[in-house]
Short mmCIF file of C-alpha atoms in Angstrom, two decimals:
data_model
loop_
_atom_site.label_atom_id
_atom_site.label_comp_id
_atom_site.label_asym_id
_atom_site.label_seq_id
_atom_site.Cartn_x
_atom_site.Cartn_y
_atom_site.Cartn_z
CA MET A 25 -0.02 -0.03 -0.03
CA PHE A 26 2.83 2.51 0.81
CA LEU A 27 4.36 1.95 -2.01
CA TYR A 28 2.31 1.30 -5.17
CA GLY A 29 -0.78 3.58 -2.93
CA PRO A 30 0.81 7.08 -4.08
CA GLN A 31 1.23 5.72 -7.57
CA LYS A 32 -2.13 4.65 -8.10
CA GLY A 33 -3.30 8.56 -6.93
CA VAL A 34 -4.29 7.17 -2.68
CA PRO A 35 -3.55 10.48 -0.79
CA GLN A 36 -0.91 10.24 2.44
CA LYS A 37 -3.56 11.05 4.59
CA ASP A 38 -5.51 7.64 3.85
CA LEU A 39 -2.83 5.37 3.55
CA GLN A 40 -2.76 3.99 6.89
CA GLU A 41 -6.14 3.46 7.05
CA LEU A 42 -6.82 1.77 3.77
CA ASP A 43 -3.87 -0.52 4.56
CA ARG A 44 -5.44 -1.05 8.37
CA ARG A 45 -8.48 -2.23 6.50
CA MET A 46 -6.78 -4.50 3.67
CA LYS A 47 -4.96 -5.88 6.72
CA ARG A 48 -8.34 -6.67 8.41
CA PHE A 49 -9.76 -7.91 4.92
CA ALA A 50 -7.46 -10.43 3.94
CA THR A 51 -7.51 -12.09 7.99
CA LEU A 52 -11.23 -12.90 8.12
CA LEU A 53 -10.34 -14.38 4.17
CA LEU A 54 -8.17 -17.00 5.93
CA ARG A 55 -10.17 -17.46 9.19
CA ALA A 56 -12.84 -17.99 6.69
CA ARG A 57 -10.67 -21.16 4.84
CA ALA A 58 -9.07 -22.87 7.71
CA GLU A 59 -6.67 -24.95 5.75
CA ALA A 60 -4.97 -21.65 4.45
CA ARG A 61 -1.49 -21.00 5.61
CA GLU A 62 -1.32 -18.27 8.41
CA ASP A 63 1.95 -16.99 6.99
CA LEU A 64 -0.22 -15.63 3.50
CA LEU A 65 0.14 -12.05 3.97
CA ALA A 66 3.74 -12.19 4.31
CA PHE A 67 4.53 -14.28 2.08
CA PRO A 68 6.29 -13.52 -1.17
CA GLY A 69 4.27 -12.66 -4.45
CA ALA A 70 0.90 -12.80 -2.15
CA GLY A 71 1.03 -8.83 -3.05
CA ALA A 72 1.65 -9.10 -6.22
CA ALA A 73 -1.06 -7.78 -9.14
CA GLY A 74 -2.93 -5.75 -6.64
CA GLY A 75 -3.08 -9.26 -4.43
CA LEU A 76 -4.16 -11.36 -7.11
CA GLY A 77 -0.93 -14.05 -5.19
CA PHE A 78 -2.71 -13.50 -1.80
CA ALA A 79 -6.16 -14.54 -3.53
CA LEU A 80 -4.71 -17.51 -5.69
CA ALA A 81 -2.71 -18.86 -3.23
CA LEU A 82 -5.79 -18.73 -0.84
CA LEU A 83 -7.16 -21.02 -3.10
CA GLY A 84 -4.67 -23.46 -2.95
CA ALA A 85 -2.39 -22.28 -5.30
CA ARG A 86 1.66 -22.63 -5.43
CA LEU A 87 3.28 -19.26 -6.59
CA PHE A 88 6.42 -18.94 -8.32
CA PRO A 89 8.53 -15.99 -8.99
CA GLY A 90 6.67 -14.55 -11.97
CA ALA A 91 9.78 -13.08 -14.27
CA ASP A 92 12.06 -16.06 -13.31
CA THR A 93 9.27 -18.76 -14.25
CA ILE A 94 8.64 -16.27 -17.36
CA ALA A 95 12.27 -16.82 -19.02
CA GLU A 96 12.52 -20.51 -18.36
CA ARG A 97 9.60 -21.27 -20.09
CA ILE A 98 10.25 -19.04 -23.37
CA GLY A 99 13.96 -20.19 -23.23
CA LEU A 100 15.37 -16.92 -22.24
CA PRO A 101 18.89 -18.75 -20.81
CA ARG A 102 19.72 -20.57 -23.60
CA ALA A 103 19.32 -17.69 -25.71
CA ILE A 104 21.37 -15.30 -23.68
CA ALA A 105 23.92 -18.13 -23.91
CA ASP A 106 24.06 -17.68 -28.05
CA ALA A 107 24.03 -13.95 -27.29
CA ASP A 108 27.04 -10.95 -27.49
CA PHE A 109 25.08 -8.61 -24.89
CA VAL A 110 21.66 -8.48 -23.50
CA LEU A 111 19.33 -5.71 -23.80
CA THR A 112 16.17 -5.06 -22.10
CA GLY A 113 13.81 -2.07 -20.96
CA GLU A 114 11.00 -1.09 -19.13
CA GLY A 115 8.37 2.59 -18.58
CA GLN A 116 10.52 3.62 -15.34
CA SER A 117 13.50 2.21 -13.70
CA ASP A 118 13.98 2.69 -10.13
CA VAL A 119 14.70 1.09 -6.75
CA GLN A 120 11.47 -0.97 -7.11
CA ALA A 121 13.10 -2.88 -9.97
CA LEU A 122 15.18 -4.85 -7.07
CA GLN A 123 11.48 -6.42 -5.93
CA GLY A 124 11.34 -8.80 -8.66
CA LYS A 125 10.49 -7.31 -11.77
CA VAL A 126 11.82 -8.34 -14.95
CA PRO A 127 15.25 -6.31 -16.21
CA ILE A 128 16.87 -7.27 -12.77
CA ALA A 129 15.64 -10.89 -13.38
CA VAL A 130 16.97 -10.82 -16.83
CA ALA A 131 20.00 -8.81 -15.97
CA ARG A 132 20.98 -12.00 -12.68
CA LEU A 133 20.07 -14.36 -15.64
CA ALA A 134 22.77 -12.73 -18.50
CA SER A 135 25.43 -12.56 -15.44
CA ALA A 136 25.43 -15.93 -14.52
CA GLN A 137 26.53 -16.56 -18.32
CA GLY A 138 29.01 -13.22 -18.21
CA LYS A 139 26.97 -11.21 -20.68
CA PRO A 140 26.76 -7.91 -19.96
CA VAL A 141 23.08 -6.54 -19.71
CA PHE A 142 22.36 -2.95 -21.08
CA LEU A 143 19.13 -1.34 -19.92
CA LEU A 144 17.03 1.18 -22.07
CA SER A 145 14.12 2.57 -19.88
CA GLY A 146 11.47 5.67 -20.61
CA SER A 147 12.85 7.75 -17.74
CA LEU A 148 15.00 6.74 -14.48
CA GLY A 149 13.33 7.74 -11.09
CA GLU A 150 14.18 7.65 -7.40
CA GLY A 151 16.99 4.89 -6.66
CA ALA A 152 17.97 3.65 -9.82
CA ASN A 153 21.49 4.19 -8.52
CA GLU A 154 20.84 1.22 -6.66
CA LEU A 155 21.06 -0.97 -10.22
CA LEU A 156 24.41 -0.23 -11.54
CA PRO A 157 25.64 -3.37 -10.34
CA TYR A 158 23.20 -4.73 -12.73
CA PHE A 159 23.91 -3.26 -16.00
CA ALA A 160 26.41 -1.88 -17.64
CA CYS A 161 24.99 0.73 -19.15
CA LEU A 162 21.66 2.61 -18.67
CA GLN A 163 19.65 5.58 -20.61
CA ALA A 164 16.72 6.75 -20.02
CA ALA A 165 14.57 7.98 -23.38
CA VAL A 166 12.70 11.37 -20.55
CA ALA A 167 16.13 13.15 -20.24
CA ARG A 168 14.82 16.47 -19.72
CA PRO A 169 12.21 17.98 -17.41
CA THR A 170 9.18 18.02 -19.48
CA THR A 171 4.61 17.08 -19.00
CA LEU A 172 3.15 14.54 -20.39
CA ALA A 173 2.06 17.30 -23.20
CA GLU A 174 5.11 17.75 -24.54
CA LEU A 175 6.39 13.68 -24.20
CA LEU A 176 3.99 12.37 -26.19
CA PRO A 177 3.99 14.07 -29.28
CA ARG A 178 8.34 13.07 -29.59
CA ALA A 179 7.96 9.50 -27.90
CA ALA A 180 9.72 8.12 -30.54
CA GLU A 181 12.32 10.60 -31.11
CA ASP A 182 13.00 10.20 -27.68
CA LEU A 183 13.14 6.66 -27.48
CA TYR A 184 15.42 6.54 -30.91
CA GLU A 185 18.13 9.12 -29.41
CA ALA A 186 18.19 6.75 -26.23
CA ALA A 187 18.62 3.67 -28.11
CA VAL A 188 21.17 5.41 -30.36
CA ARG A 189 23.38 6.39 -27.24
CA LEU A 190 22.71 3.51 -25.64
CA PHE A 191 24.46 1.47 -28.78
CA HIS A 192 27.44 4.00 -28.28
CA CYS A 193 27.92 2.47 -24.87
CA ILE A 194 27.74 -0.67 -26.19
CA ALA A 195 30.00 -0.16 -28.75
CA ARG A 196 32.85 0.87 -26.18
CA ARG A 197 32.52 -2.32 -24.24
CA GLU A 198 35.49 -4.61 -25.65
CA ASN A 199 33.57 -7.51 -25.15
CA THR A 200 31.14 -6.73 -27.54
CA GLY A 201 34.08 -5.91 -29.90
CA ARG A 202 32.82 -5.14 -33.34
CA LEU A 203 29.10 -5.81 -32.93
CA GLY A 204 28.85 -2.69 -31.00
CA GLN A 205 29.93 0.25 -33.82
CA ARG A 206 28.26 -1.54 -36.64
CA SER A 207 25.01 -2.35 -34.75
CA VAL A 208 25.07 1.99 -34.09
CA ALA A 209 25.47 2.28 -38.17
CA ARG A 210 22.82 -0.29 -39.10
CA THR A 211 20.66 1.63 -36.33
CA ILE A 212 20.40 4.79 -38.03
CA ARG A 213 20.89 3.59 -41.60
CA LYS A 214 17.68 1.67 -40.78
CA ASN A 215 15.84 4.21 -39.40
CA GLY A 216 16.84 6.53 -42.53
CA ARG A 217 18.12 9.10 -40.17
CA SER A 218 21.01 10.18 -42.02
CA GLY A 219 23.44 12.97 -40.58
CA GLN A 220 22.84 11.19 -37.22
CA ASP A 221 26.08 9.63 -37.14
CA LYS A 222 27.20 10.70 -33.46
CA ALA A 223 25.10 10.70 -30.45
CA PRO A 224 23.88 13.51 -28.64
CA PRO A 225 26.08 14.04 -25.42
CA LEU A 226 24.15 12.44 -22.55
CA PRO A 227 21.70 14.13 -20.38
CA TYR A 228 21.92 14.81 -16.74
CA ASN A 229 19.80 11.90 -15.56
CA ASP A 230 21.38 8.93 -17.61
CA ILE A 231 23.29 6.63 -15.99
CA GLY A 232 26.35 4.64 -16.53
CA GLY A 233 28.30 4.95 -20.18
CA GLU A 234 30.34 8.00 -21.41
CA SER A 235 29.69 10.76 -23.96
CA PRO A 236 31.03 9.57 -27.46
#
């Protein structure tokens, strides 16, 4: 509640009361289902998807880490083994990513195989520095103070520019060899951006890498 409630529009003054009511409701559900595990309120994954994990576990379902399970089902470890580097991303990267979100799961799988991991995010939020140990470079599409009205019309342009900056980071790493510089060139040619053969300087809220 205290982490995601404000993101969904819950006023700060209402957090304590809503949290108390939710715990009370969950306790009543546990009492009504005697065979349910008593520790479900604190069980990892119980709060996932707005409490869906708790509801399913209450009905007897077994919970597994979502990102790890999906990665295994789609064969991601095998794909990583055949890759030179790994590129992942999400809408906003902040300290919450450490609580089981996909980019961190991908980073752990890649790191276990000695593959560098690069993150392309819509924006970098509070605590993004905590993600530095997991990624060789982080880049954000939203690289300046702006409003939603200003952002939407140029979203594709911002994402493209962030991708070019990220590929310059990739090109600078020795263990990507000749793939990096050629990937940047191919990306620019494919998108028809003649004249943009040099990435713009890294903005203030990008983390990792260097300005070319």
